[in-house]
């Protein structure tokens, strides 16, 4: 195990560096955040992944994926009784999406 570092010291990689040590798989989501817009939600995902990686002593994250994930749905409807055995109704529902991401927390040795 490595000593924890500050999450601001964790770097992101989309291509593997020449030399690194695998630490753990990390993930994050924008669920339960007040982030607004796609970029704000992605920023929250990255922030949460960096916090998780930093707690493990990883100084990098090799990003595997970032995208949309269903967080559930919301629906409402109403019905009206038109006769003893008949009813008419209408309804609407919609999916709620959040951003999520996965990556590999890594330790990249410093070049001296």
GROMACS .gro file of C-alpha atoms in nm, residues 3-84:
model
   82
    3UNK     CA    1   0.056   0.661   0.141
    4UNK     CA    2  -0.241   0.878   0.044
    5UNK     CA    3  -0.173   1.191  -0.159
    6UNK     CA    4  -0.375   1.502  -0.248
    7UNK     CA    5  -0.635   1.442  -0.517
    8UNK     CA    6  -0.510   1.751  -0.701
    9UNK     CA    7  -0.179   1.567  -0.755
   10UNK     CA    8  -0.348   1.283  -0.949
   11UNK     CA    9  -0.296   1.311  -1.326
   12UNK     CA   10  -0.522   1.169  -1.595
   13UNK     CA   11  -0.397   0.953  -1.880
   14UNK     CA   12  -0.583   0.841  -2.191
   15UNK     CA   13  -0.278   0.644  -2.311
   16UNK     CA   14  -0.066   0.431  -2.079
   17UNK     CA   15   0.262   0.594  -1.976
   18UNK     CA   16   0.585   0.409  -2.058
   19UNK     CA   17   0.623   0.278  -1.703
   20UNK     CA   18   0.360   0.244  -1.431
   21UNK     CA   19   0.236   0.019  -1.151
   22UNK     CA   20  -0.129  -0.088  -1.136
   23UNK     CA   21  -0.294  -0.003  -0.804
   24UNK     CA   22  -0.672  -0.062  -0.834
   25UNK     CA   23  -0.980  -0.011  -1.046
   26UNK     CA   24  -1.165   0.312  -0.963
   27UNK     CA   25  -1.500   0.449  -1.068
   28UNK     CA   26  -1.708   0.758  -1.013
   29UNK     CA   27  -2.046   0.904  -1.098
   30UNK     CA   28  -2.227   1.235  -1.092
   31UNK     CA   29  -2.512   1.084  -0.890
   32UNK     CA   30  -2.631   1.299  -0.597
   33UNK     CA   31  -2.425   1.595  -0.714
   34UNK     CA   32  -2.552   1.941  -0.797
   35UNK     CA   33  -2.343   1.950  -1.116
   36UNK     CA   34  -2.513   2.123  -1.406
   37UNK     CA   35  -2.461   2.032  -1.771
   38UNK     CA   36  -2.263   1.750  -1.925
   39UNK     CA   37  -1.921   1.905  -1.861
   40UNK     CA   38  -2.006   1.982  -1.498
   41UNK     CA   39  -2.116   1.622  -1.447
   42UNK     CA   40  -1.800   1.485  -1.613
   43UNK     CA   41  -1.590   1.714  -1.390
   44UNK     CA   42  -1.766   1.562  -1.086
   45UNK     CA   43  -1.696   1.208  -1.211
   46UNK     CA   44  -1.325   1.290  -1.256
   47UNK     CA   45  -1.307   1.460  -0.916
   48UNK     CA   46  -1.455   1.155  -0.742
   49UNK     CA   47  -1.222   0.916  -0.926
   50UNK     CA   48  -0.920   1.131  -0.830
   51UNK     CA   49  -1.025   1.129  -0.463
   52UNK     CA   50  -1.053   0.749  -0.468
   53UNK     CA   51  -0.718   0.705  -0.645
   54UNK     CA   52  -0.541   0.955  -0.417
   55UNK     CA   53  -0.661   0.771  -0.106
   56UNK     CA   54  -0.484   0.461  -0.244
   57UNK     CA   55  -0.161   0.650  -0.312
   58UNK     CA   56  -0.203   0.641  -0.689
   59UNK     CA   57  -0.069   0.946  -0.871
   60UNK     CA   58  -0.247   0.874  -1.198
   61UNK     CA   59  -0.564   0.734  -1.351
   62UNK     CA   60  -0.563   0.558  -1.685
   63UNK     CA   61  -0.913   0.648  -1.809
   64UNK     CA   62  -1.108   0.352  -1.949
   65UNK     CA   63  -1.450   0.508  -2.008
   66UNK     CA   64  -1.672   0.806  -1.934
   67UNK     CA   65  -2.033   0.816  -2.046
   68UNK     CA   66  -2.402   0.817  -1.965
   69UNK     CA   67  -2.563   0.572  -1.727
   70UNK     CA   68  -2.929   0.540  -1.642
   71UNK     CA   69  -3.005   0.655  -1.290
   72UNK     CA   70  -3.371   0.555  -1.302
   73UNK     CA   71  -3.689   0.702  -1.436
   74UNK     CA   72  -3.969   0.930  -1.326
   75UNK     CA   73  -4.328   0.891  -1.430
   76UNK     CA   74  -4.670   1.030  -1.360
   77UNK     CA   75  -5.019   0.954  -1.479
   78UNK     CA   76  -5.384   1.002  -1.416
   79UNK     CA   77  -5.697   0.800  -1.485
   80UNK     CA   78  -6.063   0.889  -1.506
   81UNK     CA   79  -6.350   0.651  -1.449
   82UNK     CA   80  -6.591   0.683  -1.740
   83UNK     CA   81  -6.834   0.409  -1.638
   84UNK     CA   82  -6.853   0.135  -1.374
   0.00000   0.00000   0.00000
